[in-house]
Tab-separated table of C-alpha atoms in Angstrom:
chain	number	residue	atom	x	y	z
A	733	UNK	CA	6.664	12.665	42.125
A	734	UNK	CA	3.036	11.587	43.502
A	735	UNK	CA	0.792	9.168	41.835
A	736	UNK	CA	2.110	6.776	38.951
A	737	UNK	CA	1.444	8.088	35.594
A	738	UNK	CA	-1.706	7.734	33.852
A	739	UNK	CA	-3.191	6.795	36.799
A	740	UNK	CA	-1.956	3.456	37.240
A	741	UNK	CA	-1.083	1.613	39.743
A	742	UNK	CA	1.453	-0.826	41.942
A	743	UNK	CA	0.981	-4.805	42.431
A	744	UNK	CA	2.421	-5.819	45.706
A	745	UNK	CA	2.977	-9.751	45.736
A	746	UNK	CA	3.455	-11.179	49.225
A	747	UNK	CA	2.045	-13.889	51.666
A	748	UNK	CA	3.118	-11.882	54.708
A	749	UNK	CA	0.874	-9.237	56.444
A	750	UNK	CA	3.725	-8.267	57.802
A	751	UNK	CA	5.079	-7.183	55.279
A	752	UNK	CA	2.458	-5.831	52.923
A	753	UNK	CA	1.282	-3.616	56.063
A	754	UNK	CA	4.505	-1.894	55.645
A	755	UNK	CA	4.653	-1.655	52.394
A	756	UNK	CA	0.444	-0.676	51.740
A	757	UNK	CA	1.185	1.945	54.365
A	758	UNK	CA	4.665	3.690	52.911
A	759	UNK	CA	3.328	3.908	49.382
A	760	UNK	CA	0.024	5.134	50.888
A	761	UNK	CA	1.926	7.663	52.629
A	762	UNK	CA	2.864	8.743	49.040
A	763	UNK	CA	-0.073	8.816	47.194
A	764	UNK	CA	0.697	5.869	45.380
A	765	UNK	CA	-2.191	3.706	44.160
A	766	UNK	CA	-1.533	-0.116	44.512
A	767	UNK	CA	-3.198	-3.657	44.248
A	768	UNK	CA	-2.315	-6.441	46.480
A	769	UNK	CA	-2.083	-9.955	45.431
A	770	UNK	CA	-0.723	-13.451	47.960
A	771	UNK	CA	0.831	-15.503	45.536
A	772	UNK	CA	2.364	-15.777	42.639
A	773	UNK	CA	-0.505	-17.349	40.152
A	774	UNK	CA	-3.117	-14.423	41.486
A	775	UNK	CA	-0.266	-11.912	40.867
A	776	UNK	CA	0.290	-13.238	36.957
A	777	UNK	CA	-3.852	-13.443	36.674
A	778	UNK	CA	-3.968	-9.770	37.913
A	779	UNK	CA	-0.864	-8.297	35.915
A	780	UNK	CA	-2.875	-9.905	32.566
A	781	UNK	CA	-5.947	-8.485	33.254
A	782	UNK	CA	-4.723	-5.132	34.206
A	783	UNK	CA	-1.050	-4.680	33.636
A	784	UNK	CA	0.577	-2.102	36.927
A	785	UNK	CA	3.233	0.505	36.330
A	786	UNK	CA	5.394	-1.569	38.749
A	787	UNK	CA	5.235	-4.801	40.720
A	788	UNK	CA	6.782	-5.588	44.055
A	789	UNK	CA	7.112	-9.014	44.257
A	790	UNK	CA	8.246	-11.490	47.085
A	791	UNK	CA	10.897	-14.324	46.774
A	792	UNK	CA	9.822	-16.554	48.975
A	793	UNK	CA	5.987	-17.481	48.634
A	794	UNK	CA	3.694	-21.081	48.817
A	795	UNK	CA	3.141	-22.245	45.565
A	796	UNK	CA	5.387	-20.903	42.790
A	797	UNK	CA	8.218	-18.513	44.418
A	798	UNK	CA	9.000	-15.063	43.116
A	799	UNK	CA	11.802	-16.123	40.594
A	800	UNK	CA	9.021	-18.507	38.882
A	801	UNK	CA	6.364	-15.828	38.750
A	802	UNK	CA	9.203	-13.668	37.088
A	803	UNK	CA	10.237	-16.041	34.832
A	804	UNK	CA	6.139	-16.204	33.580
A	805	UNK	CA	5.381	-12.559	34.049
A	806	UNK	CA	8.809	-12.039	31.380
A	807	UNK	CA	7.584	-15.045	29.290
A	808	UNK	CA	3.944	-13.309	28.810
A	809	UNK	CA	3.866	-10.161	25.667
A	810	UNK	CA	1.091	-8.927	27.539
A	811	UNK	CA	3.030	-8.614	30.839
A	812	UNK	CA	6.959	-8.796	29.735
A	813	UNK	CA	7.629	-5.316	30.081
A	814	UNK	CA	6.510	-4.375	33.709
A	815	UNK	CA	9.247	-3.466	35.653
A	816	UNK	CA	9.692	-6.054	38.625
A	817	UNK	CA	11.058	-5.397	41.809
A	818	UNK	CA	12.148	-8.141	44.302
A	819	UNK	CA	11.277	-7.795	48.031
A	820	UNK	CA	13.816	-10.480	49.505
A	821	UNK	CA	15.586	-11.501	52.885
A	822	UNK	CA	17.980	-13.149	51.039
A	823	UNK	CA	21.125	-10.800	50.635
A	824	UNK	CA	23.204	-13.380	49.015
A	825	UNK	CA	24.722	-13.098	45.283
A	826	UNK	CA	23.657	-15.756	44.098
A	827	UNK	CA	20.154	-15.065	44.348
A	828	UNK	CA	20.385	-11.516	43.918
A	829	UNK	CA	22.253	-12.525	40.256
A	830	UNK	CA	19.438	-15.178	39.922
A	831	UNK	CA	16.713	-12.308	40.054
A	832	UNK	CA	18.327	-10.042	37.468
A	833	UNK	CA	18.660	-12.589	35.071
A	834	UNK	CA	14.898	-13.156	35.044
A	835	UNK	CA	14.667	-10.134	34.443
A	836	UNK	CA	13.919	-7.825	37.505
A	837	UNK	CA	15.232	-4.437	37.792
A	838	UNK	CA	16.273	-4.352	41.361
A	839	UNK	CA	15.717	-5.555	45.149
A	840	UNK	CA	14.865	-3.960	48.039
A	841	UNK	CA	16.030	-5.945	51.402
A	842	UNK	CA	13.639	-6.900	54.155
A	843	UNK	CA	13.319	-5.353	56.582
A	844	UNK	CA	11.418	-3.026	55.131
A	845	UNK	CA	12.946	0.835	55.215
A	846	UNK	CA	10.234	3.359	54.470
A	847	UNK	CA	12.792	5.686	52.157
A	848	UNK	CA	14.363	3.290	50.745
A	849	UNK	CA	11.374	1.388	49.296
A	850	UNK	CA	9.648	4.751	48.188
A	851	UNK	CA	12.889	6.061	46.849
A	852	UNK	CA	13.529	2.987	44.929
A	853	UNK	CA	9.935	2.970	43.773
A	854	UNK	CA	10.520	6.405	42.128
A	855	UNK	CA	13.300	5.819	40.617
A	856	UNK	CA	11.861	2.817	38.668
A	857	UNK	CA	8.854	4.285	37.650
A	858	UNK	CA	10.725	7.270	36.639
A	859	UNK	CA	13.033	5.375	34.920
A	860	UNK	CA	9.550	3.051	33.259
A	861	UNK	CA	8.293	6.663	31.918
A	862	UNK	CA	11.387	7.862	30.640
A	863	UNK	CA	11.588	4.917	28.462
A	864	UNK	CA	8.332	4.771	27.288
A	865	UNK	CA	8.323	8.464	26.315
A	866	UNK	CA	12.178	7.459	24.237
A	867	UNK	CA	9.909	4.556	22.509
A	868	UNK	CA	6.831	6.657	21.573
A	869	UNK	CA	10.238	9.284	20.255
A	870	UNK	CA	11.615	6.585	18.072
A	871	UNK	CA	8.272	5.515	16.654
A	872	UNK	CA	7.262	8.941	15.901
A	873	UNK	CA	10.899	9.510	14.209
A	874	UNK	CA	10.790	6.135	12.589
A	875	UNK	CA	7.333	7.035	11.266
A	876	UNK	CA	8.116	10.501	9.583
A	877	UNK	CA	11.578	9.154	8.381
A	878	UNK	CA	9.756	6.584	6.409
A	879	UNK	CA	7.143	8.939	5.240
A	880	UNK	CA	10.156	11.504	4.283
A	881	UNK	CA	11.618	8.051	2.163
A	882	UNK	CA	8.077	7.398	0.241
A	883	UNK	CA	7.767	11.299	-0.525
A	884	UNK	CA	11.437	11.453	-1.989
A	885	UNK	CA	10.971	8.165	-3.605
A	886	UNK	CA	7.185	8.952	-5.371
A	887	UNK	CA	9.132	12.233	-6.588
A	888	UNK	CA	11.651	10.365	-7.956
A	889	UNK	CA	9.773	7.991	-9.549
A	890	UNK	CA	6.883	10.613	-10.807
A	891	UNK	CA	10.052	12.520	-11.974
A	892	UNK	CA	11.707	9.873	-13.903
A	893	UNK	CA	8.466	8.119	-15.073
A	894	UNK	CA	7.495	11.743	-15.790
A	895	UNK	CA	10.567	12.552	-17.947
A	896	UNK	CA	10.146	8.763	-19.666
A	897	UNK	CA	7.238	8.690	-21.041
A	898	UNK	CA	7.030	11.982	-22.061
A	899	UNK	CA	10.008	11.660	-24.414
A	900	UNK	CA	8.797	8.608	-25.213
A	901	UNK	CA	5.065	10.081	-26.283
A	902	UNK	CA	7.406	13.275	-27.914
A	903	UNK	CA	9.835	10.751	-30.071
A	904	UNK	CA	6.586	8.489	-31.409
A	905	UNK	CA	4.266	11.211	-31.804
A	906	UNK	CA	7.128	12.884	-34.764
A	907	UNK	CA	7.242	9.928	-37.030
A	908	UNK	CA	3.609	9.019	-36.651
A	909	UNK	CA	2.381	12.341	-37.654
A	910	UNK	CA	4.428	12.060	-40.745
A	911	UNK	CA	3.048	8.882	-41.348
A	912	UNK	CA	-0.361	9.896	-40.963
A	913	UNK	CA	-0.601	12.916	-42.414
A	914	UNK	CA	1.118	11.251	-46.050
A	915	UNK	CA	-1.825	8.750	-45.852
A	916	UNK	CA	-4.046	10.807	-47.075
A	917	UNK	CA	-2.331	12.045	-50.193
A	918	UNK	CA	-1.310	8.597	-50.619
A	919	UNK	CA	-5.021	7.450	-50.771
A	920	UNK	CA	-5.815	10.161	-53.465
A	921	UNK	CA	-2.950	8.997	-55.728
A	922	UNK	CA	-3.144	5.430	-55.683
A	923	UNK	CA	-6.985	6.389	-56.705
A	924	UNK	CA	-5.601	8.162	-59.505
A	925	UNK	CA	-3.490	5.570	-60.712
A	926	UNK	CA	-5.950	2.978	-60.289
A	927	UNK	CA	-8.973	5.352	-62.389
A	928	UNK	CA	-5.731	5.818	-64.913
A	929	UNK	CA	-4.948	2.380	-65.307
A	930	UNK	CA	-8.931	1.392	-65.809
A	931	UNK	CA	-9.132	3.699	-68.300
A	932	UNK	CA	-6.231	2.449	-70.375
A	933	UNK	CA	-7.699	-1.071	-70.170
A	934	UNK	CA	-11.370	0.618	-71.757
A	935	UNK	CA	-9.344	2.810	-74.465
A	936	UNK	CA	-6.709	-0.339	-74.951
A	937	UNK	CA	-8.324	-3.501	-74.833
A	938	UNK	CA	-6.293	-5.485	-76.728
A	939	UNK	CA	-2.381	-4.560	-75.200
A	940	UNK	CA	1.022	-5.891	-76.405
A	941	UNK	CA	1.772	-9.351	-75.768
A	942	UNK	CA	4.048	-7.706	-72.781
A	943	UNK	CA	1.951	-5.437	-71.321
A	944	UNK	CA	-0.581	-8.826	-71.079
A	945	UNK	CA	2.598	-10.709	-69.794
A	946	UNK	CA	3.295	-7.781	-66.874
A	947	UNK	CA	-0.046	-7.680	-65.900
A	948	UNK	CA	-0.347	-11.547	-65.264
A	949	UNK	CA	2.727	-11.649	-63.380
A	950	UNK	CA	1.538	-8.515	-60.856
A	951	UNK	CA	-2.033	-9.587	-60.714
A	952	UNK	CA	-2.785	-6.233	-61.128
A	953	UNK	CA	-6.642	-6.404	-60.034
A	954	UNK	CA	-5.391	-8.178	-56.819
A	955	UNK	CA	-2.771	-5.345	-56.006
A	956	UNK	CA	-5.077	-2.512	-56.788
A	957	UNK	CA	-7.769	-4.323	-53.960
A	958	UNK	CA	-5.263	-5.068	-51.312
A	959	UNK	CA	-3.337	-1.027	-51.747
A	960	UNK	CA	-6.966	0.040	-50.377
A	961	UNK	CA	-6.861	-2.428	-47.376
A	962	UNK	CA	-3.073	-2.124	-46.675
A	963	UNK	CA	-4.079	1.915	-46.210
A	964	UNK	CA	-6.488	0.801	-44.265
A	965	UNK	CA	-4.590	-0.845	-41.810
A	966	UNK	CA	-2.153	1.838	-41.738
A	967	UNK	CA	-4.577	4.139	-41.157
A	968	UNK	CA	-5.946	2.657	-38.130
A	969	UNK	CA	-2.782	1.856	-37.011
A	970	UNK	CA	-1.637	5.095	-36.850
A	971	UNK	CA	-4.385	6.129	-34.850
A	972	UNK	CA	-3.960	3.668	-32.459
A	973	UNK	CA	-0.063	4.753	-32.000
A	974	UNK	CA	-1.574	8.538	-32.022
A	975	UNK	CA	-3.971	7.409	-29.126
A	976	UNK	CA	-0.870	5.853	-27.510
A	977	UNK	CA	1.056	8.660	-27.805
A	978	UNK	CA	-1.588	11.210	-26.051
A	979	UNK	CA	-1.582	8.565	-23.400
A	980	UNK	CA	1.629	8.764	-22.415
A	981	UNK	CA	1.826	12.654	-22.780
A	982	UNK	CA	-1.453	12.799	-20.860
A	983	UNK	CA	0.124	10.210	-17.595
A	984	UNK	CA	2.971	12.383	-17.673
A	985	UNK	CA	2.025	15.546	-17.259
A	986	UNK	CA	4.052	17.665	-15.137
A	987	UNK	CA	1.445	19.159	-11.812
A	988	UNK	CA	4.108	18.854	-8.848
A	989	UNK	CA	3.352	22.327	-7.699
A	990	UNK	CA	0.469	23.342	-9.139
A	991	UNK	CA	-3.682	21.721	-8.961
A	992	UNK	CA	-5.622	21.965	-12.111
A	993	UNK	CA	-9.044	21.244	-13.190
A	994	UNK	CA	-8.798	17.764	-14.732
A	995	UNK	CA	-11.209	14.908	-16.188
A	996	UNK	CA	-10.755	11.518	-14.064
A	997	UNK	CA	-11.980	9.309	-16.444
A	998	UNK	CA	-9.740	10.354	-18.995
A	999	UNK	CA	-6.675	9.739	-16.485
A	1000	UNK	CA	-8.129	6.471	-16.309
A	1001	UNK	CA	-8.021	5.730	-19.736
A	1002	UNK	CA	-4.739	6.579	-20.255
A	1003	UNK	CA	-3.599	4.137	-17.632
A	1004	UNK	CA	-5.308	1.211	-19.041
A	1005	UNK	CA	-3.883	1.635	-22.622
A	1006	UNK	CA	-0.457	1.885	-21.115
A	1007	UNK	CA	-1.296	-1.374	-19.127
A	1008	UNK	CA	-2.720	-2.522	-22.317
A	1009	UNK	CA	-0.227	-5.112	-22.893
A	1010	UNK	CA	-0.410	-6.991	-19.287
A	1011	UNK	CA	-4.545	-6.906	-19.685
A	1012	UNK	CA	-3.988	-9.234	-22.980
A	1013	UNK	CA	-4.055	-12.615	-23.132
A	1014	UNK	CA	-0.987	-14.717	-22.316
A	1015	UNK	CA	0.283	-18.098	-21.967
A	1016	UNK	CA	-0.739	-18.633	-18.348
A	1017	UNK	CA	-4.314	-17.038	-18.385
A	1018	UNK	CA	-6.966	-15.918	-20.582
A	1019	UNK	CA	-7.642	-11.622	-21.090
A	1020	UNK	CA	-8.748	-9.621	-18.724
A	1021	UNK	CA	-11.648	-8.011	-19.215
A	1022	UNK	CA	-12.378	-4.518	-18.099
A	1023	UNK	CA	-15.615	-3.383	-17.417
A	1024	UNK	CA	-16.181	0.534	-16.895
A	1025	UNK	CA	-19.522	1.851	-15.704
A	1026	UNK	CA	-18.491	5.571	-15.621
A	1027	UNK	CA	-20.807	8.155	-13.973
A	1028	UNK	CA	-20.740	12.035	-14.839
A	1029	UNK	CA	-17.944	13.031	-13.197
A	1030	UNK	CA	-17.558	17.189	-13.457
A	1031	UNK	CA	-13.636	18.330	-13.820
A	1032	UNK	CA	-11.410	17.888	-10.431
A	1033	UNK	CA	-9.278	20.725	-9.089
A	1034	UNK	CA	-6.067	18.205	-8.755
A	1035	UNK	CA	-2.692	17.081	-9.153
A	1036	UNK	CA	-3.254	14.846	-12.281
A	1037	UNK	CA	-0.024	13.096	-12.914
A	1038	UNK	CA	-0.346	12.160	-9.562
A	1039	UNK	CA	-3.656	10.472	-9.437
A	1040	UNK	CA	-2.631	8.953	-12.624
A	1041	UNK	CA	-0.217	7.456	-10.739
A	1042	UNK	CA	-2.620	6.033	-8.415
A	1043	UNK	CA	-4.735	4.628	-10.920
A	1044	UNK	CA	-1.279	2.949	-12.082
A	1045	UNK	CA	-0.595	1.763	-8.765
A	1046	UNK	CA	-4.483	0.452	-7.944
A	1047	UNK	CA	-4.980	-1.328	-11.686
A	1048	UNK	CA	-0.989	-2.841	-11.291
A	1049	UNK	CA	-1.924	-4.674	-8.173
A	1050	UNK	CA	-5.456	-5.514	-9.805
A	1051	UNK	CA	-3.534	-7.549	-12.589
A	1052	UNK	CA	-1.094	-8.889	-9.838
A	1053	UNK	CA	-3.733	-10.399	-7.968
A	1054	UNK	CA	-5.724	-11.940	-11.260
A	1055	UNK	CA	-1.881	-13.543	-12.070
A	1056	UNK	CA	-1.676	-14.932	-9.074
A	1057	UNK	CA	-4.810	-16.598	-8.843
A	1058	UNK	CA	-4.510	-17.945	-11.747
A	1059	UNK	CA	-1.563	-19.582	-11.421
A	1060	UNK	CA	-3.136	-20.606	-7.578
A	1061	UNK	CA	-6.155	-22.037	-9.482
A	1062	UNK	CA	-8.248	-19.698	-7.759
A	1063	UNK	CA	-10.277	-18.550	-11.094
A	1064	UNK	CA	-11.523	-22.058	-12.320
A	1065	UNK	CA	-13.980	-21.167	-15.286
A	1066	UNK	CA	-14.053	-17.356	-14.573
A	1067	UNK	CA	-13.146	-14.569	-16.682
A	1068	UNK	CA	-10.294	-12.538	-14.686
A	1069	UNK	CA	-12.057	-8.947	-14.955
A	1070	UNK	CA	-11.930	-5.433	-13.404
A	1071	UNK	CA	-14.498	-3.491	-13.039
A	1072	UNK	CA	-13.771	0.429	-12.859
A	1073	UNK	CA	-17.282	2.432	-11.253
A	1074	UNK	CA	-17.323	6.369	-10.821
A	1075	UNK	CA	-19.197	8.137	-9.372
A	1076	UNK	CA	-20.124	11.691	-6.958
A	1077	UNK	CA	-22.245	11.595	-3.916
A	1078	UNK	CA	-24.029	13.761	-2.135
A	1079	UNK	CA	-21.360	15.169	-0.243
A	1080	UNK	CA	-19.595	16.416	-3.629
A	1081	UNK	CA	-17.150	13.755	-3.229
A	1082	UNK	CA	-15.439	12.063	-6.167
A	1083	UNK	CA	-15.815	7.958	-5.869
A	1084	UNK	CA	-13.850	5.841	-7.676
A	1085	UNK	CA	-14.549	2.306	-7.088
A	1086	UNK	CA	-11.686	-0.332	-8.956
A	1087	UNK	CA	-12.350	-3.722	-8.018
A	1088	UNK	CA	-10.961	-7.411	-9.510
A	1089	UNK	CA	-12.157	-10.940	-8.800
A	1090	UNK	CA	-8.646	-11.927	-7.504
A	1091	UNK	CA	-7.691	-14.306	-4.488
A	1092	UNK	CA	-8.874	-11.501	-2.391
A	1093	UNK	CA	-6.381	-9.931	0.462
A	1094	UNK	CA	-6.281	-11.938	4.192
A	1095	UNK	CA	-7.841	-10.263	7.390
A	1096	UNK	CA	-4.381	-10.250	9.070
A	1097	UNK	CA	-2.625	-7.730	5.945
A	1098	UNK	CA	-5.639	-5.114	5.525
A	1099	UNK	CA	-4.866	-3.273	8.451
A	1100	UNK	CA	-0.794	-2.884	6.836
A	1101	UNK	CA	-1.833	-2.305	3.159
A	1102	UNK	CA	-0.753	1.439	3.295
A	1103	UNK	CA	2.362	1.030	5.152
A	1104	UNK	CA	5.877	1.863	3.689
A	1105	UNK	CA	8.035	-1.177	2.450
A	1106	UNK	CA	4.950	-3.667	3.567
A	1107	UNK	CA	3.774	-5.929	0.579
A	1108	UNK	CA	2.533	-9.411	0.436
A	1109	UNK	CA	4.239	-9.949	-2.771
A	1110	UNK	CA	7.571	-12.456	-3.506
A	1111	UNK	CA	10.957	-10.807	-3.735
A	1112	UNK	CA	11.620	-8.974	-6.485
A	1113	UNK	CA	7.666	-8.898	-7.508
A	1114	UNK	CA	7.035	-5.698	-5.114
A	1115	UNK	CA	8.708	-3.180	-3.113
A	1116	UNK	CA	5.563	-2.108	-0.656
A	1117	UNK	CA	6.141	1.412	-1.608
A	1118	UNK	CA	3.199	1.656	-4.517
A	1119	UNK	CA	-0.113	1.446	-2.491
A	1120	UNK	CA	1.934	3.670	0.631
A	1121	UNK	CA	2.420	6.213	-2.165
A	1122	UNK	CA	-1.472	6.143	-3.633
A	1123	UNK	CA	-2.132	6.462	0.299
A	1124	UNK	CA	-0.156	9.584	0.793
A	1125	UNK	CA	-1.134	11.275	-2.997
A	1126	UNK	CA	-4.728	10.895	-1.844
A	1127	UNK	CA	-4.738	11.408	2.304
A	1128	UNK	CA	-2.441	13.910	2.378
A	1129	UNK	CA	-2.212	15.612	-0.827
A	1130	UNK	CA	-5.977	15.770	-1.408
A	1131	UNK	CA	-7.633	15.361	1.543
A	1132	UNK	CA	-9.407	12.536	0.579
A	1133	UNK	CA	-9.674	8.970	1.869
A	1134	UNK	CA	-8.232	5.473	-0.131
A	1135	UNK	CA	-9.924	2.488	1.726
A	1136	UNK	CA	-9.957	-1.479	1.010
A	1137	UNK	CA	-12.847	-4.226	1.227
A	1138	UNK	CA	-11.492	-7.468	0.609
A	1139	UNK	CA	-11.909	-11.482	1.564
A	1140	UNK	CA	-9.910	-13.989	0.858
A	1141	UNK	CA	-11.688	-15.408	-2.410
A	1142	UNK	CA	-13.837	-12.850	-3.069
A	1143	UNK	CA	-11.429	-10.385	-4.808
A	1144	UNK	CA	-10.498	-6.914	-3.454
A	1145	UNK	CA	-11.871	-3.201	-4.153
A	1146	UNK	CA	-10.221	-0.270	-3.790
A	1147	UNK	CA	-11.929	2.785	-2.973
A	1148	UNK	CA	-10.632	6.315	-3.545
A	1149	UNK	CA	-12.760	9.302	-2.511
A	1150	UNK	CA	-11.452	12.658	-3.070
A	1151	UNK	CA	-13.424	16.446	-3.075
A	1152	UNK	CA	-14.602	17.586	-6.002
């Protein structure tokens, strides 16, 4: 082995010139690179500023010894992990034991033996690079094994949601077209009674006692008014539950393996009437109010129930965050909206901008949005898979990019950008 890796370099920490002639000239001898420092407080301002592969570092010194610089070096994040050799006369245990429980690696005796202190060198820098390289290992491993878990988990829960609401759309959309398509008939024969009735009352005018006794008691003008608005209702009722029901079909439609041309804004819209019920009005705070300023968006070559799942994910949070300030008193006199703006830009890339006027999201937690099991909410309110998910169905699956701009108090926008 020659040179330190990446180019880096030993400290050598000693007030003798003695004994940093020896040791300058055996690592020289090597090719080693190396700093030299005389005590223990220029060692620890060195090591901070530009942290060595390996420091050499005397016992005995003026000022604070070598177990004291230790102790600090150890004590410092910056600095704590630099492997530490003592250089020592002292060959009793005591000491010795004293060193490694501060934290040093090893000792090498003085005198000074020119093998021994290169060999020993090697062994710890070769020892330092092995474990970094087993670190960077388990991070990388850690890393895919938790992207392996939010894949398996978003095709679980795209699967079950998937399977949900699609029986759920298939079981209302039965009875609701029998409802709606008898409302029709129903309309034309409760006209026909009502024209037959009218014309008995011009061809009759003077009925039986009971028939003038049966009509008081119905109120038979007032029932043939309110059978009009009562179909009414029901009509527009029915719609509504018709417009549910392509909702749901429309969120759950199956695309795991395959990208087809698809309109955004209605994904969109079908994830705000399923979220229809959270956006009302409750006990706590007022509606929210949605504001969409849609552009002309042309059809996108994707995986649909996917983004719709993003949009789930993105407009969930949105509502979180307009909860929570309420109940914070962050939203004094403000409506709680969300604002929804779409757009394509020069580039042919699909912008869609959702945005709330929440309690915003802090410096410190931008930066770990998009990690797995990360989430700023209380237990049981989040499991810091959803926005890890939205990150990987529209990085990795479509190439696009899903970024944040957020301050504390200013409310938070999400911003997903994907080809068109």
């Amino acid at each position: 082995m020659g040179k330190t890796a990446n180019n880096g370099f030993i400290l050598i920490v000693d007030d003798n010139p003695t004994n940093l002639s020896v040791l300058c000239e055996a690592l020289n001898s090597e090719g080693f690179r190396f700093r030299v420092a005389v005590d223990g407080e220029t060692a620890i301002a060195q090591a901070e500023r530009n942290q060595p592969e390996l420091i050499l570092l005397d016992v005995q010194m003026p000022g604070i010894d070598g177990f004291e610089t230790c102790r600090r070096l150890k004590a410092n994040p910056v600095t704590q992990n630099i492997p530490i050799i003592f250089t020592t006369a002292l060959a009793d245990t005591e000491s010795k034991t004293k060193g490694f429980s501060l934290g040093a690696v090893d000792y090498i005796p003085k005198p000074f033996a020119h093998e021994e202190v290169i060999a020993r060198v090697r062994v710890h820098l070769q020892l330092k690079q092995l474990t970094e390289s087993l670190e960077q290992q388990v991070s990388d491993r850690t890393k895919a094994l938790q992207q392996a878990q939010v894949q398996l988990v978003q095709q679980e829960k795209l699967s079950t949601l998937g399977e949900l609401i699609a029986g759920i759309g298939h079981e209302i959309n039965n009875p609701i077209n029998f409802i709606s398509s008898n409302i029709p008939p129903l309309q034309e024969y409760i006209s026909g009674v009502t024209k037959l009735l009218l014309l008995y009352e011009q061809e009759y005018p003077n009925p039986t006692a009971k028939i003038t006794t049966a009509i008081k008691d119905l109120d038979i003008n007032f029932i043939l008014e309110d059978m009009v608005k009562i179909l009414n209702s029901l009509e527009v009722g029915s719609e509504r539950i018709q417009n549910l029901s392509n909702s749901l079909r429309n969120f759950s439609r199956s695309d795991s393996d395959t990208k087809i041309s698809a309109d955004l804004h209605q994904g969109l819209d079908s994830t705000l009437i399923i979220l229809q019920h959270r956006l009302k009005a409750n006990g706590e705070r007022p509606g929210i109010k949605v504001i969409k300023n849609y552009g002309v968006l042309p059809e996108v070559n994707c995986y649909i129930g996917q983004m719709n799942q993003v949009f789930m994910n993105i407009l969930a949070n949105a509502i979180d965050a307009l909860d929570e300030a309420i109940i914070l008193g962050k939203i004094i006199n403000l409506i709680p909206q969300i604002k929804i703006v779409t757009e394509i830009d020069s580039e042919q890339l699909v912008i869609i901008r959702i945005a709330d006027n929440g309690i915003g999201i802090p410096e410190q937690f931008k930066k770990r949005l998009f990690e797995p099991l990360f989430t700023t909410k209380t237990v049981g309110k989040g499991t810091g898979l959803g926005l890890s998910i939205a990150y990987q169905i529209v990085v990795e699956k479509h190439k696009g990019v899903l970024e944040v701009n957020s301050q504390p108090g200013m409310g938070s926008e999400f911003i997903i950008k994907i080809p068109a």
